[in-house]
Amino acid sequence: KPAVGDFLSSGINAEYGDEAESRKQLGNDCFKRGELSKAKKHYLYALMITRSISSRDTVGRSMAFFSGSIVSGLVYDEPPSFKEEVESLEADCQRNLALIFVNECKWEKGLEYSKLALEHNEDDAKSLYRHSISALNLGILDTAEACCGRLLLSDSNNKLYLKLQRDIQTKALASKNKEKKMYSKMFQ
């Protein structure tokens, strides 16, 4: 698979694209070694770079922020494939960050990054699963159930998705029973 920067022979966006891809790969390597904190830093740095490629100031220059200083360069007309590669790289980093936050039981961040990844591809199974599991643990059962339902539509026999569905149903039942008990005490 070509690197993001391979789509441009020159230009600051090509350099940034290569750097973002490199940071994502470093994040992947750290994740495989169980170094989640380092992986998170690499993914966040790659996201910062992809966002700098995507953002433009009013005079048509690409802006990037590194170590507190602004680095800018002329924006070249990128082919559509370059933009798609940058967006794909961004979605990968968001999806991977969601996984790290889910593994760390940081449900709000897991929900946030899985939602960002779903903005790139609303049917991405990994992002849907991470979004559902985060929502479940935050008690946002309607969101958890909706995402799980979409997962089951794509693969109704997946044991992981079926377990998630049971967990959601169990938590929903417990929540309803707690409500019933609370309301019955109110009207006694």
Coordinates of N, CA and C in Angstrom, one line a residue:
K1 N 0.9 -1.2 0.0 CA 0.0 0.0 0.0 C 0.9 1.2 0.0
P2 N 0.7 2.2 -0.9 CA 1.5 3.3 -0.9 C 1.3 4.2 0.3
A3 N 2.4 4.9 0.7 CA 2.2 5.9 1.8 C 1.5 7.1 1.3
V4 N 0.9 7.9 2.2 CA 0.1 9.0 1.9 C 1.0 10.0 1.0
G5 N 2.2 10.2 1.3 CA 3.0 11.1 0.6 C 3.4 10.7 -0.8
D6 N 3.2 9.4 -1.1 CA 3.6 8.9 -2.4 C 2.7 9.5 -3.5
F7 N 1.6 10.2 -3.2 CA 0.7 10.7 -4.2 C 1.3 12.1 -4.7
L8 N 2.2 12.7 -4.0 CA 2.8 13.9 -4.4 C 4.3 13.8 -4.6
S9 N 4.8 14.3 -5.6 CA 6.2 14.2 -5.8 C 7.0 15.2 -5.0
S10 N 6.3 16.3 -4.7 CA 6.9 17.4 -3.9 C 5.8 18.1 -3.1
G11 N 6.3 18.9 -2.2 CA 5.3 19.7 -1.4 C 5.2 19.3 0.0
I12 N 4.8 20.3 0.8 CA 4.8 20.1 2.3 C 3.8 19.1 2.7
N13 N 2.7 19.0 2.0 CA 1.6 18.0 2.3 C 2.2 16.6 2.2
A14 N 3.0 16.3 1.2 CA 3.6 15.0 1.0 C 4.4 14.7 2.2
E15 N 5.3 15.6 2.6 CA 6.1 15.3 3.8 C 5.3 15.1 5.0
Y16 N 4.3 15.9 5.2 CA 3.4 15.7 6.4 C 2.7 14.3 6.3
G17 N 2.3 13.9 5.1 CA 1.6 12.7 4.9 C 2.5 11.5 5.3
D18 N 3.7 11.6 4.8 CA 4.7 10.5 5.2 C 4.9 10.5 6.7
E19 N 5.1 11.6 7.3 CA 5.3 11.7 8.7 C 4.1 11.1 9.5
A20 N 2.9 11.5 9.1 CA 1.7 11.0 9.7 C 1.6 9.4 9.6
E21 N 1.9 8.9 8.4 CA 1.9 7.5 8.2 C 3.0 6.8 9.1
S22 N 4.1 7.4 9.2 CA 5.2 6.9 10.0 C 4.8 6.9 11.5
R23 N 4.1 7.9 12.0 CA 3.7 8.0 13.3 C 2.6 6.9 13.6
K24 N 1.7 6.7 12.7 CA 0.7 5.7 12.9 C 1.4 4.3 13.0
Q25 N 2.4 4.1 12.2 CA 3.1 2.8 12.2 C 3.8 2.6 13.5
L26 N 4.5 3.7 14.0 CA 5.1 3.6 15.3 C 4.1 3.3 16.4
G27 N 2.9 3.9 16.3 CA 1.8 3.6 17.2 C 1.4 2.2 17.2
N28 N 1.3 1.6 16.0 CA 1.0 0.2 15.9 C 2.0 -0.7 16.5
D29 N 3.3 -0.3 16.3 CA 4.4 -1.1 16.9 C 4.4 -1.1 18.4
C30 N 4.2 0.1 18.9 CA 4.1 0.3 20.4 C 2.9 -0.5 20.9
F31 N 1.8 -0.4 20.2 CA 0.6 -1.1 20.7 C 0.8 -2.6 20.8
K32 N 1.5 -3.2 19.7 CA 1.8 -4.6 19.7 C 2.7 -5.0 20.9
R33 N 3.5 -4.1 21.3 CA 4.4 -4.4 22.5 C 3.8 -4.1 23.8
G34 N 2.5 -3.6 23.7 CA 1.8 -3.3 25.0 C 2.1 -2.0 25.6
E35 N 2.8 -1.1 24.8 CA 3.1 0.2 25.3 C 2.0 1.2 24.9
L36 N 0.9 1.1 25.6 CA -0.3 1.9 25.2 C -0.1 3.4 25.3
S37 N 0.6 3.8 26.3 CA 0.9 5.3 26.5 C 1.7 5.8 25.3
K38 N 2.7 5.1 24.9 CA 3.5 5.6 23.7 C 2.7 5.5 22.4
A39 N 1.9 4.4 22.3 CA 1.1 4.2 21.1 C 0.1 5.4 21.0
K40 N -0.5 5.8 22.1 CA -1.5 6.9 22.1 C -0.8 8.2 21.7
K41 N 0.4 8.4 22.1 CA 1.1 9.6 21.7 C 1.4 9.7 20.2
H42 N 1.8 8.5 19.7 CA 2.0 8.5 18.2 C 0.8 8.7 17.4
Y43 N -0.3 8.1 17.8 CA -1.6 8.2 17.1 C -2.1 9.7 17.2
L44 N -2.0 10.3 18.4 CA -2.4 11.7 18.5 C -1.6 12.6 17.7
Y45 N -0.3 12.3 17.6 CA 0.6 13.2 16.8 C 0.2 13.0 15.3
A46 N 0.0 11.8 14.9 CA -0.4 11.5 13.5 C -1.7 12.2 13.2
L47 N -2.7 12.2 14.1 CA -3.9 13.0 13.9 C -3.7 14.5 13.8
M48 N -2.8 15.0 14.6 CA -2.5 16.4 14.5 C -2.0 16.7 13.1
I49 N -1.1 15.9 12.6 CA -0.6 16.1 11.3 C -1.7 16.0 10.2
T50 N -2.5 15.0 10.3 CA -3.6 14.9 9.3 C -4.5 16.1 9.3
R51 N -4.8 16.6 10.5 CA -5.6 17.7 10.6 C -5.0 19.0 10.0
S52 N -3.7 19.0 10.2 CA -2.9 20.2 9.6 C -2.9 20.1 8.1
I53 N -2.9 18.9 7.5 CA -3.0 18.8 6.1 C -4.3 19.2 5.6
S54 N -5.4 18.9 6.3 CA -6.7 19.2 5.9 C -7.1 20.6 6.1
S55 N -6.5 21.3 7.1 CA -7.0 22.7 7.4 C -6.2 23.7 6.5
R56 N -6.9 24.7 6.1 CA -6.3 25.8 5.3 C -6.7 27.1 5.9
D57 N -5.7 28.0 5.9 CA -6.1 29.4 6.3 C -6.7 30.1 5.1
T58 N -7.0 31.4 5.3 CA -7.8 32.1 4.3 C -7.0 32.5 3.1
V59 N -5.7 32.4 3.1 CA -4.9 32.7 1.9 C -4.4 31.4 1.2
G60 N -5.0 30.3 1.5 CA -4.7 29.1 0.8 C -3.4 28.4 1.2
R61 N -3.0 28.5 2.4 CA -1.7 27.9 2.9 C -2.1 26.8 3.9
S62 N -1.3 25.8 3.8 CA -1.5 24.7 4.8 C -0.8 25.0 6.1
M63 N -1.4 24.8 7.2 CA -0.8 25.2 8.5 C -0.6 23.9 9.3
A64 N 0.5 23.9 10.0 CA 0.8 22.8 10.9 C 1.5 23.4 12.1
F65 N 1.2 22.8 13.3 CA 1.7 23.2 14.5 C 2.6 22.2 15.1
F66 N 3.9 22.5 15.2 CA 4.9 21.5 15.7 C 5.7 22.2 16.8
S67 N 5.8 21.6 18.0 CA 6.6 22.1 19.1 C 6.3 23.6 19.4
G68 N 5.1 24.0 19.3 CA 4.7 25.4 19.6 C 5.0 26.4 18.5
S69 N 5.5 26.0 17.4 CA 5.8 26.9 16.3 C 4.9 26.6 15.1
I70 N 4.6 27.6 14.3 CA 3.8 27.3 13.1 C 4.7 27.1 11.9
V71 N 4.5 26.0 11.2 CA 5.2 25.7 10.0 C 4.2 25.8 8.9
S72 N 4.4 26.6 7.8 CA 3.4 26.6 6.8 C 4.1 26.5 5.4
G73 N 3.3 26.1 4.4 CA 3.9 25.9 3.1 C 2.7 26.0 2.1
L74 N 3.1 26.2 0.9 CA 2.1 26.3 -0.2 C 1.3 25.0 -0.3
V75 N 0.0 25.1 -0.5 CA -0.8 24.0 -0.7 C -0.8 23.6 -2.2
Y76 N -0.5 22.4 -2.5 CA -0.6 21.9 -3.9 C -2.0 21.3 -4.1
D77 N -2.4 21.3 -5.4 CA -3.6 20.6 -5.7 C -3.4 19.1 -5.6
E78 N -4.0 18.5 -4.5 CA -3.8 17.1 -4.3 C -4.8 16.3 -5.2
P79 N -4.4 15.2 -5.7 CA -5.4 14.3 -6.3 C -6.4 13.8 -5.3
P80 N -7.6 13.4 -5.7 CA -8.6 12.9 -4.8 C -8.0 11.7 -4.0
S81 N -7.2 10.9 -4.6 CA -6.7 9.8 -3.8 C -5.8 10.2 -2.6
F82 N -5.2 11.3 -2.7 CA -4.4 11.8 -1.6 C -5.3 12.1 -0.4
K83 N -6.4 12.9 -0.7 CA -7.4 13.2 0.4 C -8.0 12.0 1.0
E84 N -8.3 11.0 0.2 CA -8.9 9.7 0.7 C -7.9 9.0 1.6
E85 N -6.6 9.0 1.2 CA -5.6 8.3 2.0 C -5.4 9.1 3.3
V86 N -5.4 10.4 3.3 CA -5.3 11.1 4.6 C -6.5 10.8 5.5
E87 N -7.7 10.8 4.9 CA -8.9 10.5 5.7 C -8.9 9.1 6.2
S88 N -8.3 8.2 5.4 CA -8.2 6.8 5.9 C -7.2 6.7 7.0
L89 N -6.1 7.4 6.9 CA -5.1 7.4 8.0 C -5.7 8.0 9.3
E90 N -6.5 9.0 9.1 CA -7.1 9.7 10.3 C -8.1 8.7 10.9
A91 N -8.9 8.0 10.1 CA -9.9 7.1 10.7 C -9.1 5.9 11.4
D92 N -8.0 5.4 10.8 CA -7.3 4.4 11.5 C -6.8 4.8 12.8
C93 N -6.2 6.0 12.9 CA -5.7 6.5 14.2 C -6.9 6.7 15.2
Q94 N -8.0 7.2 14.8 CA -9.1 7.4 15.7 C -9.7 6.0 16.2
R95 N -9.7 5.1 15.3 CA -10.2 3.7 15.6 C -9.2 3.1 16.6
N96 N -7.9 3.3 16.4 CA -6.9 2.7 17.3 C -6.9 3.4 18.7
L97 N -7.1 4.7 18.7 CA -7.2 5.4 19.9 C -8.5 4.9 20.7
A98 N -9.6 4.7 20.0 CA -10.8 4.2 20.7 C -10.5 2.9 21.3
L99 N -9.7 2.0 20.7 CA -9.4 0.7 21.3 C -8.5 0.9 22.5
I100 N -7.6 1.8 22.5 CA -6.7 2.0 23.6 C -7.6 2.5 24.8
F101 N -8.4 3.5 24.5 CA -9.3 4.0 25.6 C -10.3 3.0 26.2
V102 N -10.8 2.1 25.3 CA -11.6 1.0 25.8 C -10.8 0.1 26.7
N103 N -9.6 -0.3 26.2 CA -8.8 -1.2 27.0 C -8.4 -0.5 28.4
E104 N -8.3 0.8 28.4 CA -8.0 1.5 29.7 C -9.3 1.8 30.5
C105 N -10.5 1.4 30.0 CA -11.8 1.7 30.6 C -12.0 3.2 30.7
K106 N -11.6 3.9 29.8 CA -11.8 5.4 29.7 C -13.0 5.5 28.6
W107 N -14.2 5.2 29.1 CA -15.3 5.1 28.2 C -15.7 6.4 27.5
E108 N -15.5 7.5 28.1 CA -15.9 8.8 27.4 C -15.0 9.0 26.2
K109 N -13.7 8.8 26.4 CA -12.7 8.9 25.3 C -12.9 7.8 24.3
G110 N -13.3 6.6 24.7 CA -13.5 5.5 23.7 C -14.7 5.9 22.9
L111 N -15.8 6.5 23.5 CA -17.0 6.9 22.8 C -16.6 8.0 21.8
E112 N -15.8 9.0 22.3 CA -15.5 10.1 21.4 C -14.7 9.7 20.2
Y113 N -13.6 8.9 20.4 CA -12.8 8.5 19.2 C -13.5 7.5 18.3
S114 N -14.3 6.6 18.8 CA -15.1 5.7 18.0 C -16.1 6.5 17.1
K115 N -16.7 7.5 17.7 CA -17.6 8.4 17.0 C -16.9 9.1 15.8
L116 N -15.7 9.6 16.1 CA -15.0 10.3 15.1 C -14.6 9.3 13.9
A117 N -14.2 8.1 14.3 CA -13.9 7.1 13.3 C -15.2 6.7 12.5
L118 N -16.3 6.7 13.1 CA -17.6 6.4 12.4 C -18.0 7.5 11.5
E119 N -17.5 8.7 11.7 CA -17.8 9.8 10.7 C -17.1 9.5 9.4
H120 N -16.1 8.8 9.4 CA -15.4 8.4 8.1 C -16.1 7.2 7.4
N121 N -16.5 6.3 8.3 CA -17.2 5.1 7.7 C -18.2 4.6 8.8
E122 N -19.5 4.9 8.5 CA -20.5 4.6 9.5 C -20.8 3.1 9.7
D123 N -20.2 2.2 8.8 CA -20.4 0.8 8.9 C -19.2 0.0 9.4
D124 N -18.2 0.7 9.8 CA -17.0 0.1 10.3 C -17.2 -0.7 11.5
A125 N -17.0 -2.0 11.4 CA -17.4 -2.9 12.5 C -16.6 -2.7 13.8
K126 N -15.3 -2.4 13.7 CA -14.5 -2.2 14.8 C -14.9 -0.9 15.6
S127 N -15.2 0.1 14.8 CA -15.6 1.4 15.4 C -17.0 1.2 16.0
L128 N -17.9 0.5 15.4 CA -19.2 0.3 15.9 C -19.1 -0.5 17.2
Y129 N -18.3 -1.5 17.3 CA -18.1 -2.3 18.5 C -17.6 -1.5 19.6
R130 N -16.6 -0.7 19.4 CA -16.0 0.1 20.4 C -16.9 1.2 20.9
H131 N -17.7 1.7 19.9 CA -18.7 2.8 20.3 C -19.8 2.1 21.2
S132 N -20.2 0.9 20.8 CA -21.3 0.2 21.6 C -20.8 -0.1 23.0
I133 N -19.6 -0.7 23.1 CA -19.1 -1.1 24.4 C -18.9 0.1 25.3
S134 N -18.4 1.2 24.7 CA -18.2 2.5 25.5 C -19.6 3.0 26.0
A135 N -20.5 3.0 25.1 CA -21.9 3.5 25.4 C -22.5 2.6 26.5
L136 N -22.3 1.3 26.4 CA -22.9 0.4 27.4 C -22.3 0.7 28.7
N137 N -21.0 0.9 28.8 CA -20.4 1.2 30.1 C -20.6 2.6 30.7
L138 N -21.1 3.5 29.8 CA -21.5 4.8 30.3 C -23.0 4.8 30.6
G139 N -23.7 3.7 30.3 CA -25.1 3.6 30.6 C -26.0 4.3 29.5
I140 N -25.4 4.5 28.3 CA -26.1 5.1 27.2 C -26.7 3.9 26.4
L141 N -27.7 3.3 26.9 CA -28.1 2.0 26.4 C -28.7 2.1 25.0
D142 N -29.4 3.1 24.7 CA -30.0 3.2 23.3 C -28.9 3.3 22.3
T143 N -27.8 4.0 22.5 CA -26.7 4.1 21.6 C -26.0 2.7 21.5
A144 N -25.8 2.1 22.6 CA -25.2 0.8 22.6 C -26.0 -0.2 21.9
E145 N -27.3 -0.2 22.1 CA -28.2 -1.1 21.4 C -28.3 -0.9 19.9
A146 N -28.3 0.4 19.5 CA -28.3 0.7 18.0 C -27.1 0.3 17.3
C147 N -25.9 0.5 17.9 CA -24.7 0.1 17.3 C -24.5 -1.4 17.3
C148 N -25.0 -2.1 18.3 CA -24.9 -3.5 18.4 C -25.9 -4.1 17.3
G149 N -27.0 -3.5 17.2 CA -28.0 -4.0 16.2 C -27.4 -3.9 14.8
R150 N -26.7 -2.8 14.5 CA -26.0 -2.7 13.2 C -24.9 -3.8 13.0
L151 N -24.2 -4.1 14.1 CA -23.2 -5.1 14.0 C -23.8 -6.5 13.7
L152 N -24.9 -6.7 14.4 CA -25.6 -8.0 14.2 C -26.2 -8.2 12.8
L153 N -26.6 -7.0 12.2 CA -27.1 -7.1 10.8 C -26.0 -7.5 9.8
S154 N -24.8 -7.1 10.2 CA -23.7 -7.5 9.3 C -23.2 -8.9 9.5
D155 N -23.3 -9.4 10.8 CA -22.8 -10.7 11.1 C -23.6 -11.2 12.3
S156 N -24.7 -11.9 12.0 CA -25.7 -12.3 13.1 C -25.2 -13.4 13.9
N157 N -24.1 -14.1 13.5 CA -23.6 -15.3 14.3 C -22.3 -15.0 15.0
N158 N -21.9 -13.7 15.0 CA -20.6 -13.4 15.6 C -20.8 -13.5 17.1
K159 N -20.0 -14.3 17.8 CA -20.1 -14.6 19.2 C -19.9 -13.3 20.0
L160 N -18.9 -12.5 19.6 CA -18.6 -11.3 20.3 C -19.8 -10.3 20.3
Y161 N -20.4 -10.2 19.2 CA -21.6 -9.3 19.0 C -22.8 -9.8 19.8
L162 N -23.0 -11.2 19.8 CA -24.1 -11.7 20.5 C -23.9 -11.6 22.0
K163 N -22.6 -11.7 22.5 CA -22.4 -11.5 23.9 C -22.6 -10.0 24.3
L164 N -22.2 -9.1 23.4 CA -22.5 -7.7 23.6 C -24.0 -7.4 23.7
Q165 N -24.7 -8.0 22.8 CA -26.2 -7.9 22.9 C -26.8 -8.4 24.2
R166 N -26.3 -9.5 24.7 CA -26.8 -10.1 26.0 C -26.4 -9.1 27.1
D167 N -25.2 -8.6 27.1 CA -24.7 -7.6 28.1 C -25.6 -6.4 28.1
I168 N -26.0 -5.9 26.9 CA -26.8 -4.7 26.8 C -28.2 -5.0 27.4
Q169 N -28.8 -6.2 27.0 CA -30.1 -6.6 27.5 C -30.1 -6.8 29.0
T170 N -29.0 -7.3 29.5 CA -28.9 -7.5 31.0 C -28.9 -6.2 31.7
K171 N -28.1 -5.3 31.2 CA -28.0 -3.9 31.8 C -29.3 -3.2 31.7
A172 N -30.0 -3.3 30.5 CA -31.3 -2.6 30.3 C -32.3 -3.2 31.3
L173 N -32.4 -4.5 31.5 CA -33.3 -5.1 32.4 C -33.0 -4.7 33.9
A174 N -31.8 -4.7 34.2 CA -31.4 -4.2 35.6 C -31.8 -2.8 35.8
S175 N -31.7 -2.0 34.8 CA -32.0 -0.5 34.9 C -33.6 -0.4 35.0
K176 N -34.3 -1.2 34.2 CA -35.8 -1.1 34.3 C -36.3 -1.6 35.7
N177 N -35.6 -2.7 36.2 CA -36.0 -3.2 37.6 C -35.7 -2.2 38.6
K178 N -34.6 -1.5 38.5 CA -34.2 -0.4 39.5 C -35.3 0.7 39.4
E179 N -35.7 1.1 38.2 CA -36.7 2.1 38.1 C -38.0 1.7 38.7
K180 N -38.4 0.5 38.4 CA -39.7 0.0 39.0 C -39.7 0.0 40.5
K181 N -38.5 -0.4 41.1 CA -38.4 -0.4 42.5 C -38.5 1.0 43.1
M182 N -37.8 1.9 42.4 CA -37.8 3.3 42.9 C -39.2 3.9 42.8
Y183 N -39.9 3.7 41.7 CA -41.2 4.2 41.5 C -42.2 3.6 42.5
S184 N -42.0 2.3 42.8 CA -43.0 1.7 43.7 C -42.8 2.2 45.1
K185 N -41.6 2.6 45.5 CA -41.3 3.2 46.8 C -41.9 4.6 46.9
M186 N -41.9 5.3 45.8 CA -42.4 6.7 45.7 C -43.9 6.7 46.0
F187 N -44.6 5.7 45.5 CA -46.1 5.7 45.6 C -46.7 4.8 46.6
Q188 N -45.9 4.4 47.6 CA -46.4 3.5 48.7 C -46.8 4.4 49.9

